[in-house]
Amino acid sequence: MMQLSITACLLGLAVGQLISGPLSDHYGRRMPLFAGFIVFGLASLAIAFTHSVSLLIGLRFIQGLAGAAGQVLSRAVARDLFSGKALTQFYALLNSVNGLFPIIAPIIGGYMIKFVPWTGIFILLGAIGLLLAGLILLGIPETLKPEHRLTGPVFQSFLSFGTLLKQPGFFGELLITGVVYGSLFSYIAASTFIYQQLFHLSAQSFSLIYALNGLGIVIGSALPGRLTGVSTYRQLISGLGFCIVDSVALLLGAYLQWRLVTIATLIFLLVIGVGLLLTLTTAIIMGKTSENAGGASALIGLSQNAFGGISSPLVGLFGTSSLAPMAGLVLVYNLIAGGVAYHIHHQNR
């Protein structure tokens, strides 16, 4: 029953993406963003004081539903403010943060649980949600001008999904960003087994190497903002080629039982590639939108969370006694992304 609480939160996160994005295209960014963080904060605090598993599961769904606004609308606000190279540079900064926190959050939670009961984590989340809601009111102006909003009945905002998916290459690019995110969560799901069970690292050593890989994501995310002289799609193709070669080496290392330092280096290079690709795919997809940036951002989030959600159980399904399941899944993801990117690039020539 308690495991269902994670599923409920992820389900809420996926559904929330599809709600907050189109609503922001109709009403503007600021109020949906503010409302999302208020509800997230209150739901988190309510979880800390509940004594019913069923109620906890329901509140976790609401928490994910509301928290999705932050993911979706941060990308949409950036699209309102920037375009071209400036947009890519801003997404490099944004994805550095988005890539780093899934890595360090478990470390923070694991450290807290040594000193406070589990409810303390949700009290912290509630405080963060309410603090961010206040900062939104004080520091974020409305970025979507009324003349740029979708008009007509609210339900028509949700029809923007169909319009976006009809654009040439749009669905393929969503698939690429989804499988790249799946690669990241394949690593996250398998990291404990790889470093602590296969290589027998202590908890302290594991935390250190885990944090180092978080830094790798930040480095990769920042690269597109530096490589402004190279076209975004050329960077994407090159980055996918790099990740394919790296994941082939990782799979080979799993079967040949290479040493820790070699495997750790290959994983570090992999997460740098993931950070690079997440920034590039976000910039490419959001660069195609104008009036329906919220809808586009929602579809990015849905694709990423869908592949991230299925990757963790997939890695476990094929066993945790070897590095091979994680390396194999990452290779499959990279091959899919590379094939789709090559097809789109070939069509556009």
XYZ file of C-alpha atoms in Angstrom:
349
model
C 0.000 0.000 0.000
C 2.794 2.421 0.853
C 4.506 1.694 -2.462
C 1.307 2.849 -4.173
C 1.936 6.318 -2.747
C 4.925 6.705 -5.102
C 2.829 5.500 -8.038
C 0.063 7.954 -7.083
C 2.482 10.877 -6.966
C 3.977 9.998 -10.361
C 0.489 9.566 -11.830
C -0.511 12.963 -10.456
C 2.656 14.462 -11.911
C 1.807 13.068 -15.348
C -1.849 14.200 -15.265
C -0.902 17.597 -13.831
C 1.390 18.253 -16.782
C -1.586 17.982 -19.135
C -3.719 20.343 -17.042
C -1.430 23.187 -15.988
C 0.207 23.652 -19.395
C -2.946 24.315 -21.473
C -4.544 26.335 -18.654
C -1.497 28.621 -18.591
C -1.830 29.172 -22.356
C -5.362 30.435 -21.686
C -5.059 32.320 -18.360
C -1.362 33.207 -18.218
C 1.552 31.641 -16.308
C 1.594 33.381 -12.942
C -1.678 32.294 -11.324
C -1.511 28.593 -12.317
C 2.084 28.532 -11.061
C 1.129 30.190 -7.773
C -1.885 27.917 -7.281
C 0.206 24.840 -8.029
C 2.752 25.613 -5.320
C 0.097 26.570 -2.750
C -1.717 23.254 -3.257
C 1.585 21.352 -3.305
C 2.638 22.942 -0.001
C -0.696 22.321 1.733
C -0.914 18.723 0.444
C 2.631 18.034 1.687
C 1.809 19.367 5.154
C -1.417 17.333 5.237
C 0.544 14.159 4.418
C 2.753 14.744 7.455
C -0.285 14.677 9.761
C -2.348 11.872 8.238
C -2.730 8.459 9.882
C -4.570 6.745 7.009
C -2.678 4.983 4.235
C -5.582 5.489 1.812
C -5.702 9.219 2.556
C -1.918 9.433 2.224
C -2.119 7.867 -1.246
C -4.819 10.353 -2.275
C -2.808 13.289 -0.953
C 0.288 12.073 -2.775
C -1.718 12.136 -6.018
C -2.772 15.739 -5.285
C 0.832 16.605 -4.406
C 2.049 15.337 -7.785
C -0.864 16.963 -9.618
C -0.030 20.375 -8.149
C 3.756 20.004 -8.298
C 3.595 19.446 -12.047
C 2.957 23.176 -12.487
C 6.546 23.972 -11.532
C 7.985 21.604 -14.134
C 5.717 22.695 -16.955
C 5.545 26.413 -16.423
C 9.257 27.004 -15.814
C 9.824 25.920 -19.422
C 6.842 27.926 -20.692
C 7.929 31.122 -18.905
C 11.390 30.754 -20.459
C 9.813 30.427 -23.915
C 7.804 33.611 -23.300
C 10.969 35.545 -22.496
C 13.605 34.109 -24.851
C 14.130 32.680 -28.319
C 16.993 31.334 -30.427
C 20.401 31.062 -28.766
C 19.217 32.909 -25.660
C 16.505 30.269 -25.176
C 19.039 27.430 -25.477
C 21.336 29.151 -22.981
C 18.516 29.588 -20.483
C 17.408 25.959 -20.835
C 21.024 24.978 -20.206
C 20.752 26.703 -16.815
C 17.246 25.365 -16.133
C 18.146 21.759 -16.993
C 21.237 21.969 -14.808
C 18.888 22.477 -11.865
C 16.310 19.954 -13.096
C 18.990 17.335 -13.660
C 20.799 17.914 -10.382
C 17.947 17.617 -7.901
C 16.755 14.086 -8.776
C 20.321 13.077 -7.909
C 20.796 14.985 -4.641
C 17.220 14.734 -3.308
C 17.630 11.092 -2.145
C 20.848 12.084 -0.388
C 19.035 14.895 1.467
C 16.140 12.606 2.344
C 18.447 9.802 3.490
C 20.366 12.217 5.711
C 17.196 13.725 7.219
C 15.667 10.353 8.059
C 18.561 9.675 10.443
C 17.465 12.553 12.652
C 13.723 13.093 12.106
C 10.711 10.826 11.471
C 9.448 10.420 7.902
C 6.897 13.169 8.478
C 9.738 15.690 8.723
C 10.492 15.272 5.016
C 6.922 16.223 4.067
C 6.963 19.184 6.452
C 10.096 20.381 4.641
C 8.394 19.893 1.269
C 5.355 21.815 2.504
C 7.522 24.697 3.679
C 9.372 24.770 0.348
C 6.080 24.811 -1.589
C 4.626 27.703 0.421
C 7.915 29.631 0.295
C 8.052 29.312 -3.497
C 4.421 30.419 -3.767
C 5.337 33.576 -1.885
C 8.397 34.182 -4.042
C 6.263 33.811 -7.180
C 3.958 36.582 -5.967
C 6.887 38.816 -5.097
C 9.364 38.118 -7.893
C 7.741 36.695 -11.040
C 5.692 38.991 -13.276
C 3.180 37.683 -15.802
C 5.176 36.716 -18.898
C 2.354 35.753 -21.278
C 0.702 38.934 -22.520
C -3.094 38.822 -23.041
C -2.769 39.244 -26.803
C -0.631 36.073 -26.965
C -3.032 33.866 -24.996
C -5.348 31.299 -26.524
C -8.880 32.647 -26.793
C -12.283 30.978 -26.785
C -13.623 28.385 -24.326
C -11.097 26.880 -21.894
C -11.464 23.359 -23.290
C -10.091 24.577 -26.620
C -6.732 25.114 -24.914
C -6.450 21.339 -24.563
C -6.945 20.945 -28.317
C -3.512 22.536 -28.764
C -1.999 19.090 -28.130
C -3.313 17.924 -31.499
C -2.016 21.016 -33.262
C 1.446 20.530 -31.795
C 1.649 16.834 -32.617
C 0.853 17.567 -36.263
C 4.010 19.645 -36.634
C 6.738 17.848 -38.626
C 9.153 16.066 -36.320
C 7.372 17.104 -33.111
C 6.330 13.604 -32.003
C 9.774 12.214 -32.798
C 11.459 14.913 -30.742
C 9.119 14.139 -27.828
C 10.141 10.495 -28.117
C 13.818 11.450 -28.051
C 13.512 13.572 -24.900
C 11.466 10.799 -23.253
C 13.976 8.009 -23.865
C 16.880 10.258 -22.838
C 15.095 10.883 -19.529
C 14.508 7.139 -19.321
C 18.283 6.651 -19.543
C 18.757 8.957 -16.564
C 16.206 7.091 -14.443
C 17.654 3.732 -15.493
C 20.920 4.879 -13.926
C 19.175 6.289 -10.840
C 17.232 3.037 -10.294
C 20.305 0.823 -10.662
C 22.940 3.000 -8.971
C 22.546 1.517 -5.481
C 22.857 -2.038 -6.774
C 25.816 -1.189 -9.008
C 27.943 0.670 -6.501
C 26.960 -0.918 -3.195
C 26.172 -4.528 -4.146
C 28.411 -5.168 -7.151
C 31.380 -3.009 -6.117
C 30.751 -3.114 -2.325
C 31.125 0.621 -1.736
C 30.233 2.034 1.668
C 27.233 4.341 1.998
C 29.585 7.318 2.282
C 31.547 6.390 -0.853
C 28.317 5.760 -2.745
C 26.972 9.194 -1.749
C 30.172 10.821 -2.977
C 30.127 9.140 -6.400
C 26.369 9.764 -6.675
C 26.919 13.474 -6.034
C 29.794 13.518 -8.555
C 27.432 12.161 -11.223
C 24.997 14.917 -10.296
C 27.772 17.347 -11.152
C 28.165 15.535 -14.486
C 24.543 16.310 -15.355
C 25.131 19.972 -14.548
C 28.221 20.024 -16.788
C 26.357 18.375 -19.662
C 23.355 20.673 -19.313
C 25.588 23.733 -19.515
C 27.418 22.651 -22.694
C 24.767 23.727 -25.268
C 24.871 27.238 -23.872
C 28.616 27.302 -24.619
C 28.480 25.712 -28.079
C 26.478 28.507 -29.686
C 28.502 28.318 -32.906
C 27.216 24.803 -33.654
C 23.613 24.223 -34.754
C 21.343 22.700 -32.125
C 20.459 19.681 -34.243
C 24.115 18.977 -35.072
C 24.850 19.054 -31.348
C 21.947 16.647 -30.803
C 23.178 14.128 -33.394
C 26.736 14.335 -32.031
C 25.547 13.945 -28.445
C 23.476 10.872 -29.301
C 26.423 9.319 -31.135
C 28.589 9.907 -28.072
C 25.995 8.297 -25.762
C 25.577 5.267 -28.049
C 29.341 4.615 -28.041
C 29.477 5.109 -24.265
C 26.555 2.740 -23.575
C 28.066 0.061 -25.862
C 31.276 0.308 -23.804
C 29.227 0.136 -20.592
C 27.459 -3.043 -21.744
C 30.789 -4.556 -22.781
C 32.206 -3.659 -19.390
C 29.305 -5.427 -17.691
C 30.118 -8.721 -19.417
C 33.892 -8.405 -19.095
C 33.560 -7.280 -15.446
C 35.700 -4.183 -15.765
C 36.988 -2.476 -12.645
C 35.100 0.152 -10.663
C 37.127 3.117 -11.907
C 36.377 2.262 -15.568
C 32.651 1.683 -14.998
C 32.336 4.826 -12.867
C 34.055 6.877 -15.597
C 31.713 5.530 -18.281
C 28.657 6.324 -16.146
C 29.996 9.826 -15.462
C 30.381 10.396 -19.217
C 26.875 8.994 -19.762
C 25.223 11.470 -17.384
C 27.137 14.337 -19.030
C 25.611 13.204 -22.329
C 22.144 12.961 -20.765
C 22.399 16.521 -19.436
C 23.466 17.761 -22.876
C 20.616 15.960 -24.658
C 17.887 17.054 -22.241
C 18.836 20.693 -22.747
C 18.972 20.337 -26.528
C 15.670 18.480 -26.893
C 13.886 20.960 -24.635
C 15.258 23.916 -26.626
C 14.356 22.320 -29.981
C 10.782 21.442 -28.961
C 10.016 24.704 -27.165
C 11.604 26.698 -30.000
C 8.810 25.484 -32.291
C 6.058 27.000 -30.135
C 4.720 30.475 -29.547
C 1.086 30.739 -28.400
C 0.909 27.197 -27.007
C 4.198 26.942 -25.126
C 2.375 25.608 -22.055
C 0.925 22.728 -24.059
C 4.320 21.908 -25.573
C 5.966 21.962 -22.161
C 3.235 19.657 -20.827
C 3.932 17.115 -23.569
C 7.661 17.242 -22.797
C 6.929 16.540 -19.149
C 4.509 13.733 -19.987
C 7.031 12.010 -22.259
C 9.875 12.350 -19.765
C 7.863 11.180 -16.771
C 6.350 8.273 -18.704
C 9.757 6.883 -19.699
C 11.261 7.750 -16.317
C 8.399 5.905 -14.603
C 8.730 2.694 -16.612
C 12.533 2.597 -16.543
C 12.914 1.902 -12.812
C 10.787 -1.288 -12.789
C 12.270 -2.389 -16.134
C 15.789 -2.329 -14.705
C 14.638 -4.324 -11.673
C 12.630 -6.765 -13.800
C 15.749 -7.990 -15.603
C 17.706 -8.441 -12.390
C 20.020 -6.466 -10.134
C 22.906 -8.946 -9.889
C 24.673 -7.386 -12.871
C 25.307 -4.056 -14.553
C 24.010 -5.506 -17.832
C 20.248 -4.739 -17.453
C 20.888 -1.041 -16.880
C 23.550 -0.803 -19.598
C 21.384 -2.740 -22.053
C 18.310 -0.589 -21.440
C 20.338 2.616 -21.797
C 21.790 1.328 -25.075
C 18.308 0.515 -26.418
C 17.088 3.995 -25.446
C 20.058 5.668 -27.120
C 19.644 3.634 -30.299
C 15.954 4.583 -30.483
C 16.802 8.263 -29.960
C 19.618 8.138 -32.517
C 17.431 6.461 -35.131
C 14.594 8.948 -34.667
C 16.947 11.961 -34.722
C 18.628 10.721 -37.912
C 15.216 10.199 -39.550
C 14.026 13.717 -38.631
C 17.310 15.277 -39.758
C 17.161 13.387 -43.060
C 13.575 14.547 -43.673
C 14.468 18.178 -43.002
C 17.421 18.263 -45.411
